[in-house]
CSV table of N, CA and C in Angstrom, one decimal:
chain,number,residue,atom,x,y,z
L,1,UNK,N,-1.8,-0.7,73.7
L,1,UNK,CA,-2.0,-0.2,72.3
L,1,UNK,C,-1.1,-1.0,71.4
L,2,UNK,N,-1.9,-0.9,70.2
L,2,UNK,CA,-1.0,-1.8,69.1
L,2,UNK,C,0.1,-0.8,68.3
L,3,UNK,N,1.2,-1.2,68.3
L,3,UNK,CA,1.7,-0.3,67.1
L,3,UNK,C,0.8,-0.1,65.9
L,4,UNK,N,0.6,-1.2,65.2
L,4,UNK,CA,-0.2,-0.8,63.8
L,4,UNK,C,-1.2,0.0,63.8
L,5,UNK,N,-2.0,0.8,65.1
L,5,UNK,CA,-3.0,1.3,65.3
L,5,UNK,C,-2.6,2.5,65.0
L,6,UNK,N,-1.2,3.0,65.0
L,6,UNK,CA,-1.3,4.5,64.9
L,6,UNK,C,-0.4,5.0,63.2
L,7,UNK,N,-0.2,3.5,62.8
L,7,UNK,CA,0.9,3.4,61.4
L,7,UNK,C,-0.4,3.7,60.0
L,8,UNK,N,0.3,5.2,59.6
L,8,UNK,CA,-0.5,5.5,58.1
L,8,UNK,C,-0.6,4.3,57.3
L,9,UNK,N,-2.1,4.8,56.8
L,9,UNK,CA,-2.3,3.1,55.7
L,9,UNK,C,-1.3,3.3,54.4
L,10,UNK,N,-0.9,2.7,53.9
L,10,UNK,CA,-0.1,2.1,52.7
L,10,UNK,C,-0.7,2.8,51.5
L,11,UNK,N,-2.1,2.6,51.4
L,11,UNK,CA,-2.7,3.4,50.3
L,11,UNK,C,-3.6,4.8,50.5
L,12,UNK,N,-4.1,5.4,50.1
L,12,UNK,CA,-4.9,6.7,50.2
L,12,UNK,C,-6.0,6.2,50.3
L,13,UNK,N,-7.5,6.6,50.9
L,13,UNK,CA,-8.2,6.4,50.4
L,13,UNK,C,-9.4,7.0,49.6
L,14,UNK,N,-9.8,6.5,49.4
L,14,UNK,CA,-11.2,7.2,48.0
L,14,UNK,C,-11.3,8.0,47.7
L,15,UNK,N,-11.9,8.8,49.3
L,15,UNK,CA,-12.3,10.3,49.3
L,15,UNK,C,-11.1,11.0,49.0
L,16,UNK,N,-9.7,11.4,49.4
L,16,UNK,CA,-8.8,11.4,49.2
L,16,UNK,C,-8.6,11.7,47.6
L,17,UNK,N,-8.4,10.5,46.7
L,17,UNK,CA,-8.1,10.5,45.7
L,17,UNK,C,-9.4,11.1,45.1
L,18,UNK,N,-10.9,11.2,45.1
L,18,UNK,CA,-12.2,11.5,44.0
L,18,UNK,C,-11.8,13.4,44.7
L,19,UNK,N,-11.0,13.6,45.8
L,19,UNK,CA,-11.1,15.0,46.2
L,19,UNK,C,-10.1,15.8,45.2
L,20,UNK,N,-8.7,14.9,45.3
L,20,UNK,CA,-8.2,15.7,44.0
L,20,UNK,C,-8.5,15.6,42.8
L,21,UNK,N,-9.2,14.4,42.1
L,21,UNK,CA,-9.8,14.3,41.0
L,21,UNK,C,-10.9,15.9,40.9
L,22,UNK,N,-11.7,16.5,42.1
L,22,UNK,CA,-12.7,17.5,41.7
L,22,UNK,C,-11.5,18.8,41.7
L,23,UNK,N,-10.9,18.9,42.7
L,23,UNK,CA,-9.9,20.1,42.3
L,23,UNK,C,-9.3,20.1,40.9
L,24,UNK,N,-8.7,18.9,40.5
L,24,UNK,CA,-8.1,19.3,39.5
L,24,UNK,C,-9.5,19.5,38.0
L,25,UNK,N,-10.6,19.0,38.3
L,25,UNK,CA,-11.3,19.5,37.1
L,25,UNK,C,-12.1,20.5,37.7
L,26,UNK,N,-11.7,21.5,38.6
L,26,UNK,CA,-12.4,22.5,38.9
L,26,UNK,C,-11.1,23.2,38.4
L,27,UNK,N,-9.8,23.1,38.3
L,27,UNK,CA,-9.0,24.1,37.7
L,27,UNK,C,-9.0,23.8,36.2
L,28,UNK,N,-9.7,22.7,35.9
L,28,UNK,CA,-9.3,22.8,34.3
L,28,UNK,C,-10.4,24.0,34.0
L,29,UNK,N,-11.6,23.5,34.6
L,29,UNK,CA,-12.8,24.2,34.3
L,29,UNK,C,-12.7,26.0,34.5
L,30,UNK,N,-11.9,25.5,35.4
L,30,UNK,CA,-11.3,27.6,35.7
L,30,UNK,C,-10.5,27.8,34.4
L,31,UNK,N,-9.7,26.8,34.3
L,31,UNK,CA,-9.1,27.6,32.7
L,31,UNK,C,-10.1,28.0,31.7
L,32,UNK,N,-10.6,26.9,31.4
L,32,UNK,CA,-11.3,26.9,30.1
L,32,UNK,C,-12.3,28.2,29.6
L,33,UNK,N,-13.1,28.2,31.3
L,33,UNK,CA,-13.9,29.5,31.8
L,33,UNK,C,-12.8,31.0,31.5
L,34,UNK,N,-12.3,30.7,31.7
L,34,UNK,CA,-10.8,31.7,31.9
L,34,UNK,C,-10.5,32.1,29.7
L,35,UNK,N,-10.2,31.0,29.7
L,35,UNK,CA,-10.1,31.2,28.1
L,35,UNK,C,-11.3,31.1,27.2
L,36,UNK,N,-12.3,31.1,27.7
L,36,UNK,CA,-13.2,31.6,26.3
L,36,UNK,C,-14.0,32.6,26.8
L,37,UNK,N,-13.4,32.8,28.0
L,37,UNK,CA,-13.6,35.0,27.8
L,37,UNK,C,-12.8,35.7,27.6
L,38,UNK,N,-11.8,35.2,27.4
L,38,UNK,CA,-10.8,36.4,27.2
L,38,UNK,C,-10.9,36.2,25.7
L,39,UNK,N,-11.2,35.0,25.2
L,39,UNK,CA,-11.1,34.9,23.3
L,39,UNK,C,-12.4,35.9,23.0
L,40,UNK,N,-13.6,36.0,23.9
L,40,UNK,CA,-15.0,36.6,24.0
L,40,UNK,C,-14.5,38.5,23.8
L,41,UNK,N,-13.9,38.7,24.9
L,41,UNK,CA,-13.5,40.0,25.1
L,41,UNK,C,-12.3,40.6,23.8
L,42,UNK,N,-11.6,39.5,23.4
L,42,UNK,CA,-11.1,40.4,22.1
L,42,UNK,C,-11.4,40.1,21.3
L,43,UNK,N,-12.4,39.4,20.7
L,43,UNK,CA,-13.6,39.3,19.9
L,43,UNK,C,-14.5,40.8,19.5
L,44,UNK,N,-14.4,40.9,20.8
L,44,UNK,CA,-15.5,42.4,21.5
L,44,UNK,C,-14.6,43.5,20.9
L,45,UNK,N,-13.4,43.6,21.4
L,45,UNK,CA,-12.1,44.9,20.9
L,45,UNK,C,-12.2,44.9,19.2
L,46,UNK,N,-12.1,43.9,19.1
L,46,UNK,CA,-11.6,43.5,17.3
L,46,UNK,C,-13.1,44.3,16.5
L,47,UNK,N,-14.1,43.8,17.2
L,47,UNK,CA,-15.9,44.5,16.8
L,47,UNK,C,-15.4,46.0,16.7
L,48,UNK,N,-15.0,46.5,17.8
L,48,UNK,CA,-14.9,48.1,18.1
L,48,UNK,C,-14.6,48.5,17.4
L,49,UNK,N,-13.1,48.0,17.5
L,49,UNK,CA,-12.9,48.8,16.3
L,49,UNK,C,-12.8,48.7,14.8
L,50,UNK,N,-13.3,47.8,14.5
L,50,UNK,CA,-14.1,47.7,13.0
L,50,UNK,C,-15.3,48.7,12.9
L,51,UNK,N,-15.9,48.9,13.7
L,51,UNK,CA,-16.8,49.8,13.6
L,51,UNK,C,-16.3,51.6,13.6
L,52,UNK,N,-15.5,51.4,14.3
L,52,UNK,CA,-14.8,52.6,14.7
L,52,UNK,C,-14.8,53.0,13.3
L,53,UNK,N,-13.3,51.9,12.9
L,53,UNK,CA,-12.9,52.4,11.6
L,53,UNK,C,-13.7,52.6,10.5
L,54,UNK,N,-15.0,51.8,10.2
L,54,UNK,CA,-15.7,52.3,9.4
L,54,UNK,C,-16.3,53.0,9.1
L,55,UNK,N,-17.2,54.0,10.6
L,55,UNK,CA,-17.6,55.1,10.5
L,55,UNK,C,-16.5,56.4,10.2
L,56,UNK,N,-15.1,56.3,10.6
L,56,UNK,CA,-14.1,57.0,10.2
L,56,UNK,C,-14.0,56.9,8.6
L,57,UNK,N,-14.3,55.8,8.2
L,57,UNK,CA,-13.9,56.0,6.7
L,57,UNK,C,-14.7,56.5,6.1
L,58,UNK,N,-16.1,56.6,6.2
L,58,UNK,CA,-17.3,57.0,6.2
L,58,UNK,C,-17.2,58.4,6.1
L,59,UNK,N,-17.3,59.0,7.2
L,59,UNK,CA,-16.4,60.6,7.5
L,59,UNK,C,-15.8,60.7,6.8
L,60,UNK,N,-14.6,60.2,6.4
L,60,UNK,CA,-13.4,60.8,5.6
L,60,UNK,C,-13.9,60.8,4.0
L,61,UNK,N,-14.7,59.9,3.8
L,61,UNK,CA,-15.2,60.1,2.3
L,61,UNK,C,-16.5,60.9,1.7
L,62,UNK,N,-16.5,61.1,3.0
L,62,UNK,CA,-17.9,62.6,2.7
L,62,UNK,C,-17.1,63.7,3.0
L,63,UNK,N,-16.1,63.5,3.5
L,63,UNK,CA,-15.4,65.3,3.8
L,63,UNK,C,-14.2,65.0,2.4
L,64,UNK,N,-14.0,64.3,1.7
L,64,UNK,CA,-13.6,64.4,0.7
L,64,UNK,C,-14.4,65.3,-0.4
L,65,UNK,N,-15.4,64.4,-0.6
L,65,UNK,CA,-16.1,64.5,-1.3
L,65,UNK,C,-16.6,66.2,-1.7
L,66,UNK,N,-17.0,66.7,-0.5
L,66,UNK,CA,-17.5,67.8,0.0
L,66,UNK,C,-16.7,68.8,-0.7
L,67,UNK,N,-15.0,68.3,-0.4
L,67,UNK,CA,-13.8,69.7,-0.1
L,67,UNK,C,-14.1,69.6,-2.1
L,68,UNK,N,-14.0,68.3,-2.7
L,68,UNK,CA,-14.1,68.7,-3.9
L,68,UNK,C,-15.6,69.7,-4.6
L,69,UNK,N,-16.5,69.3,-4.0
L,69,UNK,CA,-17.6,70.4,-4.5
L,69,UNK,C,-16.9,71.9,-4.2
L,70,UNK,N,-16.4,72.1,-3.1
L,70,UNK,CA,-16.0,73.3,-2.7
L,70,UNK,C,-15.3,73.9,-3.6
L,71,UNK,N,-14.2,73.1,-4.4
L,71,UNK,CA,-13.5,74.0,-4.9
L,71,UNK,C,-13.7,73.8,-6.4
L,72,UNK,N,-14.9,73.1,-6.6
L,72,UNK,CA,-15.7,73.4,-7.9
L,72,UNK,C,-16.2,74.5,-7.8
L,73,UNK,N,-17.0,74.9,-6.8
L,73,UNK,CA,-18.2,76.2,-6.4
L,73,UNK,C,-17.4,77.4,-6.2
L,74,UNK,N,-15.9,77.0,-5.8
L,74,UNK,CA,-15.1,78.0,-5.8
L,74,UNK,C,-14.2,79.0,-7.0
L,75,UNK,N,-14.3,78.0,-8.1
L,75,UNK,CA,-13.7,78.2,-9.4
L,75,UNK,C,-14.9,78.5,-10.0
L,76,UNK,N,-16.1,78.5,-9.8
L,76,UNK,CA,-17.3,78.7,-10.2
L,76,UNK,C,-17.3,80.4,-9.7
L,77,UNK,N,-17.2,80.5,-8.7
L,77,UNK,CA,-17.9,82.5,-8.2
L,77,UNK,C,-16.4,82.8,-8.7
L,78,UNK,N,-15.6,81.8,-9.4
L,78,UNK,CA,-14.6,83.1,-9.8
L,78,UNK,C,-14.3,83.9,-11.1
L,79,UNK,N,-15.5,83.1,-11.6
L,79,UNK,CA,-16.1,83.4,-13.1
L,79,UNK,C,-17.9,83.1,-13.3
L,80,UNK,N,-18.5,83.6,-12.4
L,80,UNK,CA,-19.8,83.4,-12.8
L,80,UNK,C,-20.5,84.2,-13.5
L,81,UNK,N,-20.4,85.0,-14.8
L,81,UNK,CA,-21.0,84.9,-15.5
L,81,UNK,C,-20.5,83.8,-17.2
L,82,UNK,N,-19.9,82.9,-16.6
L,82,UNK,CA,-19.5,82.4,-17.8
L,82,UNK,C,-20.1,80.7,-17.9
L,83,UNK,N,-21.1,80.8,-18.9
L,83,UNK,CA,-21.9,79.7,-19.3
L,83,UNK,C,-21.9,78.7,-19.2
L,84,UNK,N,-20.5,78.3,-20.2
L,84,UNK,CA,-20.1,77.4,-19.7
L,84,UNK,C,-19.1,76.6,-18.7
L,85,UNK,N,-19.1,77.7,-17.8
L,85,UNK,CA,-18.9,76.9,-16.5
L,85,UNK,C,-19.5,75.5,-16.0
L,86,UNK,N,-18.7,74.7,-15.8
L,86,UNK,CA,-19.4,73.6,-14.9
L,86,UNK,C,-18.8,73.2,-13.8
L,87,UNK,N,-19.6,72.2,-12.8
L,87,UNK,CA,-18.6,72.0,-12.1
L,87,UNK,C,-19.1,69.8,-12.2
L,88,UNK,N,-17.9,69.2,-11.3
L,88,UNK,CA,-17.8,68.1,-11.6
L,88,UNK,C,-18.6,67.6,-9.8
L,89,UNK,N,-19.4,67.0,-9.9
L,89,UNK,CA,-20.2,66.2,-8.4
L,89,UNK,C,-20.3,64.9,-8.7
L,90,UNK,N,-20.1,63.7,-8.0
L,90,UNK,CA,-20.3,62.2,-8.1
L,90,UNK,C,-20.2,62.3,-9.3
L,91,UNK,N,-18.6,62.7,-10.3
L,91,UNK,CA,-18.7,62.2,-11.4
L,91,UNK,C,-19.6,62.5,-12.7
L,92,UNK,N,-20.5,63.3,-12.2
L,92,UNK,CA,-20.8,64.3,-13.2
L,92,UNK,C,-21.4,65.6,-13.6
L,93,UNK,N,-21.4,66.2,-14.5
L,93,UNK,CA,-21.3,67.5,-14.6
L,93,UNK,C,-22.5,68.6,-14.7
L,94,UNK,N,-22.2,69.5,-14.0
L,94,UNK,CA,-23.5,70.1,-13.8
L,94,UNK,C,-23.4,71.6,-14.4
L,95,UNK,N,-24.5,72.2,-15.3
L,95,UNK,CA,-24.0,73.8,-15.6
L,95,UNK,C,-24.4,74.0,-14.1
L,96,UNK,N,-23.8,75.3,-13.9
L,96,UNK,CA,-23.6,75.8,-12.9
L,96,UNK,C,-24.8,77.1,-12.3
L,97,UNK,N,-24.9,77.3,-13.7
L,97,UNK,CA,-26.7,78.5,-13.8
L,97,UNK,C,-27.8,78.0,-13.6
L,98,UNK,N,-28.1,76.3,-13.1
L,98,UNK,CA,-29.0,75.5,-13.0
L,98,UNK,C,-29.7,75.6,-11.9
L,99,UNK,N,-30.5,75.9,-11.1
L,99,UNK,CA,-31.0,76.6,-9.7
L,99,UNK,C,-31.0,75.3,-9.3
L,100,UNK,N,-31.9,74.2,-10.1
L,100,UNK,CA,-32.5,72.9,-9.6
L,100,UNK,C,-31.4,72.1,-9.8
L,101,UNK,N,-30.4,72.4,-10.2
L,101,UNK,CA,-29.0,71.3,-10.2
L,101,UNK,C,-28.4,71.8,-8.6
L,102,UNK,N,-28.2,73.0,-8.9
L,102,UNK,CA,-27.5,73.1,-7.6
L,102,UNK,C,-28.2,72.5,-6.3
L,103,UNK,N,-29.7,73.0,-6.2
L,103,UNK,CA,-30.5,72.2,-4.8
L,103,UNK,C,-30.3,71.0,-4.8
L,104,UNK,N,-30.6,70.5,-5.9
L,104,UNK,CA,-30.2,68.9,-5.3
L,104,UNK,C,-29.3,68.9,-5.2
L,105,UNK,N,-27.7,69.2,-5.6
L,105,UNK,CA,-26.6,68.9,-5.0
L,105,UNK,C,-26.8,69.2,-3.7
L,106,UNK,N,-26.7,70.7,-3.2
L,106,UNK,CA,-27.0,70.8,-1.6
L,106,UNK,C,-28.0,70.3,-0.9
L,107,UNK,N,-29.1,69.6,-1.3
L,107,UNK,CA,-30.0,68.5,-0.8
L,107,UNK,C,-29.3,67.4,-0.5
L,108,UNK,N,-28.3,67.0,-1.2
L,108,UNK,CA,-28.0,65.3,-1.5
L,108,UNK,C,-26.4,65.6,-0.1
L,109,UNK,N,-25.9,66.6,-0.7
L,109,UNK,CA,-24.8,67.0,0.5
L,109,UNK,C,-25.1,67.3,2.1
L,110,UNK,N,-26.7,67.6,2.0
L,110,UNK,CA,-27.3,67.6,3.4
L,110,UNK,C,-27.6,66.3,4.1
L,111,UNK,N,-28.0,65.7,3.0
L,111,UNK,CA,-28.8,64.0,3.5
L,111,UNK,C,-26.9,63.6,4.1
L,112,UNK,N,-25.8,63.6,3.3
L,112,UNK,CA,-24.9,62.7,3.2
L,112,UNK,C,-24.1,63.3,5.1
L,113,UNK,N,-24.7,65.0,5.3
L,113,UNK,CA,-24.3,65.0,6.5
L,113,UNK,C,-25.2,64.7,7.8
L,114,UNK,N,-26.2,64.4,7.2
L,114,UNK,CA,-27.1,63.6,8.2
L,114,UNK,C,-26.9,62.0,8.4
L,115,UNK,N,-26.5,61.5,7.1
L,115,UNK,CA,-25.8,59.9,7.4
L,115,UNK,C,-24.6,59.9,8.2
L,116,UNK,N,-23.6,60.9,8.2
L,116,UNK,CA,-22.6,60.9,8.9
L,116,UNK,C,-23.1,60.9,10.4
L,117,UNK,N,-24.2,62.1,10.7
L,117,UNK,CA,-24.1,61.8,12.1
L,117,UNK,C,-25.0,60.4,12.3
L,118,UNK,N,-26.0,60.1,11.5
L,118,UNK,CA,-26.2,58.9,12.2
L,118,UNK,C,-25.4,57.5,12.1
L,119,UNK,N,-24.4,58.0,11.3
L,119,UNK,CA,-22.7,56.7,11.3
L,119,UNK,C,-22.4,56.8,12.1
L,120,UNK,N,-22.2,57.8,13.0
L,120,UNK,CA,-21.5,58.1,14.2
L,120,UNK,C,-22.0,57.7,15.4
L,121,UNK,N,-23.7,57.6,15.2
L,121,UNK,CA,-24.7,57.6,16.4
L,121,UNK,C,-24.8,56.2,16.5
L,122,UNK,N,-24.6,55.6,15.4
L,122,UNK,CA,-24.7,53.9,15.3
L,122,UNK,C,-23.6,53.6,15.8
L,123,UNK,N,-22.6,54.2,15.4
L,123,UNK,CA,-21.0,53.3,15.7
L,123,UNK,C,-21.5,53.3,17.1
L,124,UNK,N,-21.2,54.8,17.8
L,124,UNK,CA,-21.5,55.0,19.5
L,124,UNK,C,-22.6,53.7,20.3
L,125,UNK,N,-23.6,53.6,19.4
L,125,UNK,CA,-24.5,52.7,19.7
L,125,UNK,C,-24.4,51.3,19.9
L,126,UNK,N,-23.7,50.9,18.8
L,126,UNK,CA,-22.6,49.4,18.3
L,126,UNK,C,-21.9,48.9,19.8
L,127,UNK,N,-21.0,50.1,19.7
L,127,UNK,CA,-19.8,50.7,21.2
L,127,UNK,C,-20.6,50.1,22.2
L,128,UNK,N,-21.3,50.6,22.7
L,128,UNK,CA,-22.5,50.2,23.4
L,128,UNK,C,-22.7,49.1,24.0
L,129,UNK,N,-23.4,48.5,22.8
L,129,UNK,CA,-24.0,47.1,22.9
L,129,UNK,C,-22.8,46.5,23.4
L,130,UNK,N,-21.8,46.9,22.3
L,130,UNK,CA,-20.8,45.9,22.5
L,130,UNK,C,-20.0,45.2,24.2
L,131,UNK,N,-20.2,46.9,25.0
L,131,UNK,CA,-19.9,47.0,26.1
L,131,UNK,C,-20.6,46.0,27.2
L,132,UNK,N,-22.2,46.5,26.7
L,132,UNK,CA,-22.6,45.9,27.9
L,132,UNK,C,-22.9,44.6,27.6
L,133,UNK,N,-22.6,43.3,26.3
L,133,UNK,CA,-22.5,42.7,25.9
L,133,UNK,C,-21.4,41.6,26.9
L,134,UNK,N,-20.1,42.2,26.9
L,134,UNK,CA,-19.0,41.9,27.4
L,134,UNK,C,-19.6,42.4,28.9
L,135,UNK,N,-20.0,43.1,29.7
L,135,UNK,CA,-20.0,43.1,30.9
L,135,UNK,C,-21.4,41.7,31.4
L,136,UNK,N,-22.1,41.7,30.3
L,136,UNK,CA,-23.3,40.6,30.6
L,136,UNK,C,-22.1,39.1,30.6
L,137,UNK,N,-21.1,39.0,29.7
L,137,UNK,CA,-20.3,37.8,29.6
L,137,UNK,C,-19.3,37.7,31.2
L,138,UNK,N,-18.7,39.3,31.8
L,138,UNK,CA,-18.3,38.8,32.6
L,138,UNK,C,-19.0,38.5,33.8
L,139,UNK,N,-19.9,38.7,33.5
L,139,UNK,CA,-21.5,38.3,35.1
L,139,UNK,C,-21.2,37.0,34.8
L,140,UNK,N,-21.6,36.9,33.5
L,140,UNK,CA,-22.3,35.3,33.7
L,140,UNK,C,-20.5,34.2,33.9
L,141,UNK,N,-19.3,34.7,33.7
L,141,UNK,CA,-17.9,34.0,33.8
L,141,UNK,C,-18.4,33.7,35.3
L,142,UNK,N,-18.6,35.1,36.0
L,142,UNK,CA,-18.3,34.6,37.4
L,142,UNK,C,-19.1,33.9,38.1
L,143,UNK,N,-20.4,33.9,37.3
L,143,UNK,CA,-21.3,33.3,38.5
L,143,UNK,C,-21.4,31.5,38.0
L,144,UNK,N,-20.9,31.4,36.5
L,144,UNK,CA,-20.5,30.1,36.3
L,144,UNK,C,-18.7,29.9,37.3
L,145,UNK,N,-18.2,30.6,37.3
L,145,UNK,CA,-16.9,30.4,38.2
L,145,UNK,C,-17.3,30.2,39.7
L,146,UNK,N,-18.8,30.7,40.2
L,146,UNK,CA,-19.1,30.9,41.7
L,146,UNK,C,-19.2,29.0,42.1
L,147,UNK,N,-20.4,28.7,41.0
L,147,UNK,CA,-21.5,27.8,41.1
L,147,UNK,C,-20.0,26.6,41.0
L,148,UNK,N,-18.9,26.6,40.4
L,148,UNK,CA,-18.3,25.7,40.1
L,148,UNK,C,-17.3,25.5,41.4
L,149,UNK,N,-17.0,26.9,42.0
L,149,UNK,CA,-16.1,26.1,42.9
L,149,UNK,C,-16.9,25.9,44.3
L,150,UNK,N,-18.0,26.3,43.9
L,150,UNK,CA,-19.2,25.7,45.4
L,150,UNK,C,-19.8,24.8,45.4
L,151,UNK,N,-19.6,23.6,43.7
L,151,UNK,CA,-20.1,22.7,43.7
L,151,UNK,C,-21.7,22.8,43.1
L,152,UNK,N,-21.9,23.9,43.2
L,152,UNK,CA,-23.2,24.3,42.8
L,152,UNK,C,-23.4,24.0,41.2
L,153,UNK,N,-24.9,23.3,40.8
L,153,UNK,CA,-24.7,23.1,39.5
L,153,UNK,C,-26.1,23.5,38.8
């Protein structure tokens, strides 16, 4: 036997070198995969709760709204026989002995608690999408993360 038969070659060869070349762009490709879901997923949080908060604000400005009719209607039965009584709704004024003023106010006060629950039923709804939105994004991370380190394309 020859010595040089059993002496490592001097250089690497090909396969060698094109093997770490695919490792290392199968970890860039895991990053990148890696970072535009996570930018995706609080993308998704930041939605929520924008939605959140707006159906909250929503809420809060109909139950404003409301407590002020209340305590028009309530300074109203504390003098109702007096004429001119008014009271003040969306800014403006209404006699108070007006049968057809008052229904549409409590018409318009009903519709406005029926938008609230369907603000609420949309936000929930929003929530939702949003959810299974982000769980469709992490299927498809992993099964692009599967196909990549199997080579699969």
């Amino acid at each position: 036997m020859k010595s040089d038969e059993h002496k490592a070659p001097s250089e690497p060869s090909p396969h060698v070198e094109i093997g770490k070349e695919v490792v290392a762009l199968q970890t860039l490709y895991h990053e990148l995969i890696k970072d535009e879901y996570n930018a995706l997923h609080r993308l998704n949080q930041e939605k929520c709760e924008l939605i959140q908060n707006n159906a909250q604000l929503a809420h809060k400005c109909a139950e404003l709204e409301f407590e002020r009719f209340q305590e028009n209607m309530n300074s109203y039965l504390k003098d109702p026989n007096s004429l001119g009584s008014t009271i003040r709704y969306k800014d403006h004024r209404y006699m108070l002995w007006d049968e057809k003023t008052l229904g549409n106010i409590s018409t318009d006060l009903k519709r406005k608690s029926e938008l609230i629950d369907a603000s609420f039923n949309n936000m929930l709804s929003d929530m939702k999408q949003v959810i299974n939105n982000d769980l469709k994004n992490i299927k498809a991370y992993h099964e692009r993360y599967y196909k990549m380190v199997n080579f699969d394309n």
